[in-house]
Coordinates of C-alpha atoms and ligand atoms in Angstrom, one line a residue:
X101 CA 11.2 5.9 5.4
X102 CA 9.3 6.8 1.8
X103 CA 9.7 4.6 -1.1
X104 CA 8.0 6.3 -4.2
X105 CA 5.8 9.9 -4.0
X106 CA 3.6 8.9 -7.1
X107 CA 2.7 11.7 -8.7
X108 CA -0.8 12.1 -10.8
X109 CA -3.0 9.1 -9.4
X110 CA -6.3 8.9 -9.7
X111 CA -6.5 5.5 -7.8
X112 CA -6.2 6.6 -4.4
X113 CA -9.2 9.0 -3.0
X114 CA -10.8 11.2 -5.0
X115 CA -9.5 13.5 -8.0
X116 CA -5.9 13.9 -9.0
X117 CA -3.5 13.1 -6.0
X118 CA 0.2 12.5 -5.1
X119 CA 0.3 9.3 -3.0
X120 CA 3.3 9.0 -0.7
X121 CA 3.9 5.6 0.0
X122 CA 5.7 4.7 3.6
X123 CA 7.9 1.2 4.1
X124 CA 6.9 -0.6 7.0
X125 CA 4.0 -2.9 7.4
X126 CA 2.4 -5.5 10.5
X127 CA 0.7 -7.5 7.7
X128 CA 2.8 -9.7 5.2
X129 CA -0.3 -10.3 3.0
X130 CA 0.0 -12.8 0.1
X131 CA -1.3 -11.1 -2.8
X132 CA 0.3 -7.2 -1.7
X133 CA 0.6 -5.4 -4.4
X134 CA 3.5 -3.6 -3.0
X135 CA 5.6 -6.5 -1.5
X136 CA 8.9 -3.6 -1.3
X137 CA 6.5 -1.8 1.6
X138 CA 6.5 -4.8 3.9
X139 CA 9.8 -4.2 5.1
X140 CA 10.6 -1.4 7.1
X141 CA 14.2 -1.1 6.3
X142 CA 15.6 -0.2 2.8
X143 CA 16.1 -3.3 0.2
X144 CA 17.9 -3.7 -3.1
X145 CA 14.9 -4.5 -6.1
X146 CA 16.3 -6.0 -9.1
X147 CA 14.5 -5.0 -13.0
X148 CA 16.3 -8.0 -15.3
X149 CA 14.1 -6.9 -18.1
X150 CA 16.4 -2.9 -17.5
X151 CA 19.6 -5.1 -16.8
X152 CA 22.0 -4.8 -19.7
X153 CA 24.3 -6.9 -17.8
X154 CA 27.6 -4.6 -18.2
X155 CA 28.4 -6.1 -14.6
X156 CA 28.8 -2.8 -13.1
X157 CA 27.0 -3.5 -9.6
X158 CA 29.2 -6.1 -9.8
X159 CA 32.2 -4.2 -9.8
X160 CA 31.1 -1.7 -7.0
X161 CA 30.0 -4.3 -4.5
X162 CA 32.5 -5.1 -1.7
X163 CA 30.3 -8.5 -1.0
X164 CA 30.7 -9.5 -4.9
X165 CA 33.9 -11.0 -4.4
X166 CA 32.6 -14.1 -3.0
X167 CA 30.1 -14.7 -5.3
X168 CA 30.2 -16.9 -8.5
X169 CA 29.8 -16.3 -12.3
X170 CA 29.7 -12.7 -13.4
X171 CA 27.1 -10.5 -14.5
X172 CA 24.3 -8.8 -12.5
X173 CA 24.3 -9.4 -8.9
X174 CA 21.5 -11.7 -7.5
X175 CA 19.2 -9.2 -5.7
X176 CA 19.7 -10.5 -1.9
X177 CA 24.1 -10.3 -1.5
X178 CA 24.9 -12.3 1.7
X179 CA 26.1 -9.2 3.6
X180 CA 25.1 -6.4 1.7
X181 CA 24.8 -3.6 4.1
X182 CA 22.3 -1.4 1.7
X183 CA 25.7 0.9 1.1
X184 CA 23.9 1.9 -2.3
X185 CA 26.8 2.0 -4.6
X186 CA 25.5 -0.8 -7.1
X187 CA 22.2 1.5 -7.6
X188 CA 24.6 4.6 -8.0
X189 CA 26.6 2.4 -10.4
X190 CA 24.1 0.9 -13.0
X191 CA 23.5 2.5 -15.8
X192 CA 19.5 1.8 -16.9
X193 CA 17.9 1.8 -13.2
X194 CA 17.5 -2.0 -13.1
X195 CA 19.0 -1.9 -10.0
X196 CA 17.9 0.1 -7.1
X197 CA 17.1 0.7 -3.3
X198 CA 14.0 1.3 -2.3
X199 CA 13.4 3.3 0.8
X200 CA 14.8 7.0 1.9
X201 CA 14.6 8.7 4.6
X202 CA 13.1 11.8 4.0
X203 CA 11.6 15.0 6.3
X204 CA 8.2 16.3 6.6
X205 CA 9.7 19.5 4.5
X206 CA 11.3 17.5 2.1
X207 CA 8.0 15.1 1.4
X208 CA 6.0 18.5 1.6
X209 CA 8.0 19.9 -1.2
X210 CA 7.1 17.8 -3.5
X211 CA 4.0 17.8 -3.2
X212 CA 3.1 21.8 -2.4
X213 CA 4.3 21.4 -6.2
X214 CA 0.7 19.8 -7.3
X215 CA -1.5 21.9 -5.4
X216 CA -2.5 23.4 -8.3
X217 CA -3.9 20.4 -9.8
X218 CA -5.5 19.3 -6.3
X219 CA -7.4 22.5 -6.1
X220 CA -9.0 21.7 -9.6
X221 CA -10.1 18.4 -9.4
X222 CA -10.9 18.0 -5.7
X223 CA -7.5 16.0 -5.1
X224 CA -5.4 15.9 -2.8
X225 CA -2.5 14.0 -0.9
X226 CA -2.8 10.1 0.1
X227 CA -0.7 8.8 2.8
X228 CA -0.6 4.8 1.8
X229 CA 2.6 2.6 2.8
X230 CA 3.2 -0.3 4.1
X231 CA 1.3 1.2 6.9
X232 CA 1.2 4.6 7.6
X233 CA 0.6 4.7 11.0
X234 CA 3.8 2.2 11.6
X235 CA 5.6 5.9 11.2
X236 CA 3.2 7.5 13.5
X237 CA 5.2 11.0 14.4
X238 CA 6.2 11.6 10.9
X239 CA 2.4 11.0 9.7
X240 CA 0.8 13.3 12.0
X241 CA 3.9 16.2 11.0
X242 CA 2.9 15.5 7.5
X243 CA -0.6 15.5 8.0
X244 CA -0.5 18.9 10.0
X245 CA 2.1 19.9 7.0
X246 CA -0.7 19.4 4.4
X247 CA -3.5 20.7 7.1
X248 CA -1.2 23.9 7.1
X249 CA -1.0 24.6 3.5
X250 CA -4.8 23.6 2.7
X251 CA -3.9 20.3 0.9
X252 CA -6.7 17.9 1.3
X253 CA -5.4 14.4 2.7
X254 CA -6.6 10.7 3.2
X255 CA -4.6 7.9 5.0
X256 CA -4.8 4.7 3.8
X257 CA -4.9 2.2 6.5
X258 CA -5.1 -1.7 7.3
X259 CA -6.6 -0.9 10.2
X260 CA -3.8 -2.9 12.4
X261 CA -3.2 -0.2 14.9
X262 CA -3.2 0.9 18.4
X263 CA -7.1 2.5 18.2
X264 CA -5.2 6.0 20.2
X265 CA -3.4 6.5 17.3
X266 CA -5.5 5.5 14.8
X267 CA -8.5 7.9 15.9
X268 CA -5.7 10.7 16.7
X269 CA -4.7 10.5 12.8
X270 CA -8.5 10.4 11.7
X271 CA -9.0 13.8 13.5
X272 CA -6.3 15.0 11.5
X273 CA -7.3 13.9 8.1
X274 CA -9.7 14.6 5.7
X275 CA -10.5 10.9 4.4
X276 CA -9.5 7.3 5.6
X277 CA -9.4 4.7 3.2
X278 CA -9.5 1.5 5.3
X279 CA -8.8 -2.1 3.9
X280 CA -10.9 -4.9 4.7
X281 CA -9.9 -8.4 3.7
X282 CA -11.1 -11.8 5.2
X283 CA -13.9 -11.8 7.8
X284 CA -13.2 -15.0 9.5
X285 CA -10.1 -14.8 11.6
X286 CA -8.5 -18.5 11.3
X287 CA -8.3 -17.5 7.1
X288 CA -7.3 -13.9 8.0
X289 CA -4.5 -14.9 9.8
X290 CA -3.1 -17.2 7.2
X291 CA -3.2 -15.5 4.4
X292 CA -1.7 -12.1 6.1
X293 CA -0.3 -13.0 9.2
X294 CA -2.2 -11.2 11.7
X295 CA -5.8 -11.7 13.5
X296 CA -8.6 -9.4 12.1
X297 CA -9.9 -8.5 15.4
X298 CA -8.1 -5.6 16.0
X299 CA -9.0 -4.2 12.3
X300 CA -12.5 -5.0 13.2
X301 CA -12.6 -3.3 16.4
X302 CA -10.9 -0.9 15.1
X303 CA -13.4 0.2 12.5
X304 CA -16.5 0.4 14.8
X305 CA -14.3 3.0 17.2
X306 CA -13.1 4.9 14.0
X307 CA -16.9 4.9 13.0
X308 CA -18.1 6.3 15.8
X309 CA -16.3 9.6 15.4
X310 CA -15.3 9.7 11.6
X311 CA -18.0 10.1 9.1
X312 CA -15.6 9.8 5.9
X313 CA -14.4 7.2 4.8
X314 CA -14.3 4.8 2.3
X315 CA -13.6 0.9 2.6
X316 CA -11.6 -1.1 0.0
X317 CA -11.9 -4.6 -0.6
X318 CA -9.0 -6.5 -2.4
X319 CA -10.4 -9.0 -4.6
X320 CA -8.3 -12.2 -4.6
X321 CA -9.4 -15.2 -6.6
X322 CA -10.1 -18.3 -4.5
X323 CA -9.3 -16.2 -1.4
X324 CA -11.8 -13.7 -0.5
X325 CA -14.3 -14.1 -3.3
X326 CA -16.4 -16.7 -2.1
X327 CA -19.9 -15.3 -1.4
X328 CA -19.9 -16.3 2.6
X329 CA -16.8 -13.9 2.7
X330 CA -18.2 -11.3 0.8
X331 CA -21.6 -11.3 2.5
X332 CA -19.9 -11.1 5.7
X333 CA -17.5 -8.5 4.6
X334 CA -21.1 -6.6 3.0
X335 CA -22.9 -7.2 6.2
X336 CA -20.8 -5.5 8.9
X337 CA -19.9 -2.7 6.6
X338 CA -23.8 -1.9 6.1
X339 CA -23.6 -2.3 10.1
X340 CA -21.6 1.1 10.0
X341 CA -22.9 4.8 9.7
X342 CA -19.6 6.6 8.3
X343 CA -18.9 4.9 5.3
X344 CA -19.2 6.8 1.9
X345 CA -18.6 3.9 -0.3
X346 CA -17.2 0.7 -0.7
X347 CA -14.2 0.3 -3.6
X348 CA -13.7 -3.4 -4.6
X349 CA -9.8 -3.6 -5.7
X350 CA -9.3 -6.4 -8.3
X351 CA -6.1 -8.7 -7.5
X352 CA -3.4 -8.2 -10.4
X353 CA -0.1 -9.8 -10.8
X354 CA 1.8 -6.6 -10.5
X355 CA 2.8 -7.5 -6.6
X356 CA 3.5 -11.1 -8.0
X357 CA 6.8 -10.0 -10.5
X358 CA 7.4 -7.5 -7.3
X359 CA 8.6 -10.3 -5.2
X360 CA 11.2 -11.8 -7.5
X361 CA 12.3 -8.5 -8.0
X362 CA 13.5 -8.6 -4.5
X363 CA 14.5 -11.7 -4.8
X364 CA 11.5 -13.3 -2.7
X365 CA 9.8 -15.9 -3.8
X366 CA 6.0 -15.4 -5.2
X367 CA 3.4 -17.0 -2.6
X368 CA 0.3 -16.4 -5.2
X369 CA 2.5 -17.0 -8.1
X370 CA 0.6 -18.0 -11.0
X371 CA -2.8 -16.5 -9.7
X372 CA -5.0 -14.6 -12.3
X373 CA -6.9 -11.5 -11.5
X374 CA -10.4 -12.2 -11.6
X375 CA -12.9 -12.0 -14.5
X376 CA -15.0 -9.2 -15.4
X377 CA -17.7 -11.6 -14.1
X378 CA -16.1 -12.4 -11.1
X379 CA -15.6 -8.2 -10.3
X380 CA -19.1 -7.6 -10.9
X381 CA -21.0 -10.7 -8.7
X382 CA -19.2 -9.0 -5.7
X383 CA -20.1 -5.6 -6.5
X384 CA -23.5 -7.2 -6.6
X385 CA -23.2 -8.6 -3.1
X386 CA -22.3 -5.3 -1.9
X387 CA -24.9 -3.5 -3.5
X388 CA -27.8 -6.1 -2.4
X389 CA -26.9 -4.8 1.3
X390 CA -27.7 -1.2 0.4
X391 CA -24.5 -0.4 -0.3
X392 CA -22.5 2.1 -2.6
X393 CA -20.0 0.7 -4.4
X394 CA -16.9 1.1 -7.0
X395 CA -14.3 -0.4 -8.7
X396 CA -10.6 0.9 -7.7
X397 CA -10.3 3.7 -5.7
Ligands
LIG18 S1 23.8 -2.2 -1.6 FE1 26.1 -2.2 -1.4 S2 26.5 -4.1 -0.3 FE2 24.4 -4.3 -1.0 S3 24.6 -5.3 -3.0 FE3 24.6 -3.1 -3.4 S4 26.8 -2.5 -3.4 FE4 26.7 -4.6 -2.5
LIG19 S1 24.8 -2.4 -13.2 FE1 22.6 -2.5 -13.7 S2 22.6 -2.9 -15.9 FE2 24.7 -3.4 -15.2 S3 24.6 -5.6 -14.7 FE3 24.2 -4.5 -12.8 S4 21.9 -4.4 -12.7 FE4 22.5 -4.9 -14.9

């Protein structure tokens, strides 16, 4: 179940990449940048600023009958049974579903079709969702895909995994990218739903036998930012011998106009990313433990 193969990013592991991003996640964090991969299942996502309202989902819809007023449709119809036809309808794209089944040939098309640019800048594929390993069987076909045809991969993970599969996918990739968020577990499970210490476990038996990869840290204003977080974030990372480097991610609002797009409401709405100020302090924190560190990544 894919929902966008981005092509050309240069945010996601090194060099140019494709970055196929898989629905499905365990985690509902607050600030996600990509509130449409939380869901497994496909979902409608609305655009009003595309919408030229010529009513034409409207039309389509079987459900829009009992509905008021006229117009676009609301993005959640009670009943909608993600038939599609109001996305095939409109005319701009403001309305769309998000989330296709696809095979490992069909993914691997697409992106066999960059290795060109891969081989020149060190680049390669990253496998980012949701969660990837939620889709277990089709990850390990991809990676092996990729593996196949020489395309360099990394998986980016939230670490909230059973640690069998988790280690079986490392073997099979070139790079992990592995998020890291809160360090105590009461704040952890708040602000994304689950417990940390599977992640954390998780981590120390990936760095026993993986010696690439690359931790990223989102940084959320107010949330994780506070220096007892990010010296404890710092200080079990510099416990670890595999990692390459740690990326600090700086919070935007992108994930923020994401949830009213599918109709959900915004739970950091109004948040700002943090300052240039704010960005550099933690890199600061992280660097004072020995630490390599970037921004992004
Ligand atoms: S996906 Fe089908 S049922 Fe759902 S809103 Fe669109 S047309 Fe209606
Ligand atoms: S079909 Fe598209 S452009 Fe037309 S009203 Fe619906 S969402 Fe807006």
């Amino acid at each position: 179940m894919v929902f966008n193969i981005q092509k050309y990013s240069i945010h996601d592991g090194p060099g140019i990449r494709t970055t196929v991003f898989l629905k499905g996640c365990p985690l509902c964090c607050q600030w996600c940048h990509n509130p449409e991969s939380q869901s497994a299942k496909p979902e409608v996502m609305f655009v009003q600023s595309r919408c030229v309202v010529c009513g034409e989902c409207r039309r389509v819809c079987a459900f829009a009958r009992a509905l008021p007023g006229e117009g676009p449709l609301p993005p959640r119809v009670e009943g909608c049974n993600l038939c599609g036809e109001c996305g095939e309808a409109c005319p701009t794209g403001a309305r769309q579903i998000l989330g296709q089944r696809m095979t490992v040939n069909e993914v691997l098309e697409q992106i066999a079709a960059d290795s060109l640019f891969y081989d020149e800048s060190a680049g390669g594929v990253t496998i980012s969702g949701g969660e990837p390993l939620s889709q277990l069987a089709f990850l390990r076909g991809l990676l092996q895909a990729c593996r196949s045809r020489g395309i360099r991969t990394a998986v980016d993970t939230c670490g909230f995994a059973c640690t069998d599969a988790l280690l079986d996918v490392a073997r099979r990739t070139d790079l992990i990218l592995f998020d890291l968020k809160l360090m105590d577990d009461a704040r952890h499970r708040a602000f994304t739903g689950v417990s940390n210490e599977p992640i954390l476990a998780n981590l120390k038996a990936l760095d026993l036998i993986h010696k690439n990869y690359w931790i990223r840290v989102p940084l959320i204003p107010g949330i994780n930012d506070d220096t007892a977080n990010l010296e404890a974030t710092a200080r079990f990372v510099a416990s670890l011998y595999g990692v390459v480097q740690v990326c600090v991610l700086p919070y935007h609002a992108i994930g923020a106009n994401k949830f009213r797009r599918l109709g959900l409401s915004a739970p950091l709405d109004g948040l700002k990313p943090p300052s240039a100020e704010q960005v550099r302090a933690a890199e600061e924190v992280f660097k004072s433990f020995g630490l390599r560190v970037g921004v992004g990544g």
